Coordinates of N, CA and C in Angstrom, one line a residue:
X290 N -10.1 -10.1 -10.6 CA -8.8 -10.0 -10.0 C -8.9 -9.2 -8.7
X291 N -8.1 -9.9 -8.0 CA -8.1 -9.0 -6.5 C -6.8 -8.5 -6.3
X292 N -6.6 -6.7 -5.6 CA -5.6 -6.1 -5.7 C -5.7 -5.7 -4.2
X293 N -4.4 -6.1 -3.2 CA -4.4 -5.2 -2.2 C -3.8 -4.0 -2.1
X294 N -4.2 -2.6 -1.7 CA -3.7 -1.3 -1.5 C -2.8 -1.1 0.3
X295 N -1.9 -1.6 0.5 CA -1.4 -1.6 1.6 C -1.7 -0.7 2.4
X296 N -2.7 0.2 2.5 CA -3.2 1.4 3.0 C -4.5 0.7 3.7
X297 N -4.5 1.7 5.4 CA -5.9 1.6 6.2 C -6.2 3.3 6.0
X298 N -5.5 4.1 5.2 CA -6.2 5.7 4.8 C -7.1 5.0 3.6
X299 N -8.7 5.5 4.2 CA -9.9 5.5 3.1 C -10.1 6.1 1.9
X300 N -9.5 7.5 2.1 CA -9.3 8.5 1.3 C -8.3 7.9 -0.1
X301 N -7.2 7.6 0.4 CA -6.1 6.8 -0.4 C -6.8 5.5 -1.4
X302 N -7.4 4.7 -0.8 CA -7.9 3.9 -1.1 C -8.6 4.4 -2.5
X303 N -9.7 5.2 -1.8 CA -10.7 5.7 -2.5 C -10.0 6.1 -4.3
X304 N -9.1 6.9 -3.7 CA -8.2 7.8 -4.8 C -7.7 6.4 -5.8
X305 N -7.0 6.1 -5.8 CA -6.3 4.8 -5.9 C -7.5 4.2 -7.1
X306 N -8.3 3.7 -6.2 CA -9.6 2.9 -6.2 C -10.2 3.5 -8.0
X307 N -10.0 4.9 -8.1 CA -10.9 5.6 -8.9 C -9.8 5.5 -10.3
X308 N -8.6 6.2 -9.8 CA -7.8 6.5 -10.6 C -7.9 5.1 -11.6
X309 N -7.3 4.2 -10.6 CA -7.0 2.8 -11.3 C -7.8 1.9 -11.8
X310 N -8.9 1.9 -11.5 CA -10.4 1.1 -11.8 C -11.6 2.0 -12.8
X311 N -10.8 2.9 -13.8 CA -11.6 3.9 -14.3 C -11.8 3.0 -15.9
X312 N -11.4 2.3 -15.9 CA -11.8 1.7 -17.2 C -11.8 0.5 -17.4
X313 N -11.7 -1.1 -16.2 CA -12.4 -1.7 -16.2 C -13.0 -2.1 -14.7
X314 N -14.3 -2.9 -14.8 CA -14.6 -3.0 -13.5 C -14.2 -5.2 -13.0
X315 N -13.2 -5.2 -13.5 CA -12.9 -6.7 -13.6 C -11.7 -6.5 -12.3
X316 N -11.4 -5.4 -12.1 CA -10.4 -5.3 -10.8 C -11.3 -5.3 -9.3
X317 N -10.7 -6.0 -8.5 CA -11.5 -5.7 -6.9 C -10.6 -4.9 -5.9
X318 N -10.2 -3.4 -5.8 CA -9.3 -3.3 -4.9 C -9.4 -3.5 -3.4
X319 N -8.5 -4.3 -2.5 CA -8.9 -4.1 -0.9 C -8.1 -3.3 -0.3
X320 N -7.9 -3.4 1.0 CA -7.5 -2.9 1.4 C -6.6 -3.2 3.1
X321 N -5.8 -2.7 3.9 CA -5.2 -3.9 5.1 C -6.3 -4.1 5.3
X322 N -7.9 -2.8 5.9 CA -8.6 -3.3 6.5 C -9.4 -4.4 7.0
X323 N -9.5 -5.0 5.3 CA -9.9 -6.3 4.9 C -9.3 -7.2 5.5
X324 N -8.0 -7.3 6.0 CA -6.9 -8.0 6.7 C -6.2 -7.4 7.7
X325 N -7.3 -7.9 8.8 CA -6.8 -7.3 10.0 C -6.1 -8.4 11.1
X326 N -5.8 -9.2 10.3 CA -4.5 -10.0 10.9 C -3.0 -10.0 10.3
X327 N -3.1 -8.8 9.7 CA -1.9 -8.5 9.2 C -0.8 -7.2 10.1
X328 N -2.2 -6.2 10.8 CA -1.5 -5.7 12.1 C -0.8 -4.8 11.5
X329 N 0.5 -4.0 12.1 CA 1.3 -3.0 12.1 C 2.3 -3.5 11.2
X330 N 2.7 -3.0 10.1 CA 3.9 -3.5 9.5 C 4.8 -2.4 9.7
X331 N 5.9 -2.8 10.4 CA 7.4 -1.9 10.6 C 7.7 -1.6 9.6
X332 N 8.3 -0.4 9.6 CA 9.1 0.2 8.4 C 10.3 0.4 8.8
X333 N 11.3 -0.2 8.2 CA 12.5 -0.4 9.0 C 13.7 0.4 7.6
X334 N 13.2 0.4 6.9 CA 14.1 0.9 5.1 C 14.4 2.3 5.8
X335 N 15.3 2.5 4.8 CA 16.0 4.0 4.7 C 15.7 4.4 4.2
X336 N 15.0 4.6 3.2 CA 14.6 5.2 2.0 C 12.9 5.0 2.0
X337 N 12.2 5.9 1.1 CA 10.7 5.8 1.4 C 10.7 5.0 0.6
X338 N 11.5 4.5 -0.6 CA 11.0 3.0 -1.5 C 11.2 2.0 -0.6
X339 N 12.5 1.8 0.1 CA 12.6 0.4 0.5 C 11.2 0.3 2.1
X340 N 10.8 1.4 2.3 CA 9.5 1.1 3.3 C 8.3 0.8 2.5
X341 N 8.1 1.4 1.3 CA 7.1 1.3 0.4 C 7.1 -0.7 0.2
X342 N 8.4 -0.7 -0.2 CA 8.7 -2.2 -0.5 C 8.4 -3.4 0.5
X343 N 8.9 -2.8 1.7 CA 8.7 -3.8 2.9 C 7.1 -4.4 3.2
X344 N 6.4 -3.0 2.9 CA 5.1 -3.0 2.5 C 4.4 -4.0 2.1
X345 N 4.5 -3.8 0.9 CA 4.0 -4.5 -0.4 C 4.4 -6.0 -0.6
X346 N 5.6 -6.1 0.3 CA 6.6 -7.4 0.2 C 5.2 -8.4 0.8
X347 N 5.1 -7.3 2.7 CA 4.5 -8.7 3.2 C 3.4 -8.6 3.6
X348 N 2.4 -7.6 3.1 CA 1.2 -7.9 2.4 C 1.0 -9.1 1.5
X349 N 1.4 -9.3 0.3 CA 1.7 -10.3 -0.8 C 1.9 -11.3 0.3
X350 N 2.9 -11.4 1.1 CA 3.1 -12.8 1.7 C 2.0 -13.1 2.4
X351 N 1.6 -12.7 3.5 CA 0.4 -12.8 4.2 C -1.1 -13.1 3.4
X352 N -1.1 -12.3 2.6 CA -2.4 -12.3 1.5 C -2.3 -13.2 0.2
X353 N -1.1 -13.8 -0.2 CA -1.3 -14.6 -1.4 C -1.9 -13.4 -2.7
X354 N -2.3 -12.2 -2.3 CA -2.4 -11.4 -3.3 C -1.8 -10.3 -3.8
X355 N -1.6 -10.0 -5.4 CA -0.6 -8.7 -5.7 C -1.1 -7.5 -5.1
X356 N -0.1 -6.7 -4.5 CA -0.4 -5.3 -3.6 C 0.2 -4.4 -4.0
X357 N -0.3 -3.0 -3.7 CA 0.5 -2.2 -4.3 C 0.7 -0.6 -2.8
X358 N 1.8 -0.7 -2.6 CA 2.4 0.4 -1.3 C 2.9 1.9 -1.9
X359 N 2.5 2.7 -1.2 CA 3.6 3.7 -1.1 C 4.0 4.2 0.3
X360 N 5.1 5.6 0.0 CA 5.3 6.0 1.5 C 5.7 6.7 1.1
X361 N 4.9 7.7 2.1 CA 5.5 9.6 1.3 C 5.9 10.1 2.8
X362 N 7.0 11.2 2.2 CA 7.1 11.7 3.2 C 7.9 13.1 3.2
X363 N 8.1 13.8 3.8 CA 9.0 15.1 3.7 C 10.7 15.0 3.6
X364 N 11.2 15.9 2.9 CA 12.6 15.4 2.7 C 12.9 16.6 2.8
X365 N 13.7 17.6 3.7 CA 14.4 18.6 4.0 C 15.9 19.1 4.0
X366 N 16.1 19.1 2.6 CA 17.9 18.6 2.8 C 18.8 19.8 3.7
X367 N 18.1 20.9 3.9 CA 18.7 22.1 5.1 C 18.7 21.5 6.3
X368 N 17.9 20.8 6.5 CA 17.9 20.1 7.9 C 18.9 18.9 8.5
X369 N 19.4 18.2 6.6 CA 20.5 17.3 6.8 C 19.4 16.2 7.4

């Protein structure tokens, strides 16, 4: 089974890669790199899920295969 990680961070990958693949080796994770005709994906959401999602959405479209996004980010509610 092949899994795309919507991420070109190696590190992430890597992480991901270990966490998730620690107890079978029947999984193949990739990565955008693998698909470098997939380019810059906008993040257009308001929320770090719905960019996480946008992600993941069109990865899967482009690749035909299940992916998995995140998107982290800082949240400062003093700052409003």
């Amino acid at each position: 089974m092949k899994i795309v990680i919507a991420t070109n961070n190696r590190d992430k990958l890597a992480e991901l890669n270990n966490a998730l693949n620690n107890s079978t080796n029947d999984i193949d994770f990739l990565s955008l790199s693998d698909f470098p005709e997939i380019g810059e994906i906008e993040e257009t959401g308001k929320t770090l899920e719905e960019n996480a999602l946008i992600k993941a959405r069109e990865v899967h479209k482009v690749t035909g295969l299940p992916s998995i996004s995140d998107d982290t980010g800082l949240e400062v509610d003093a700052l409003h």
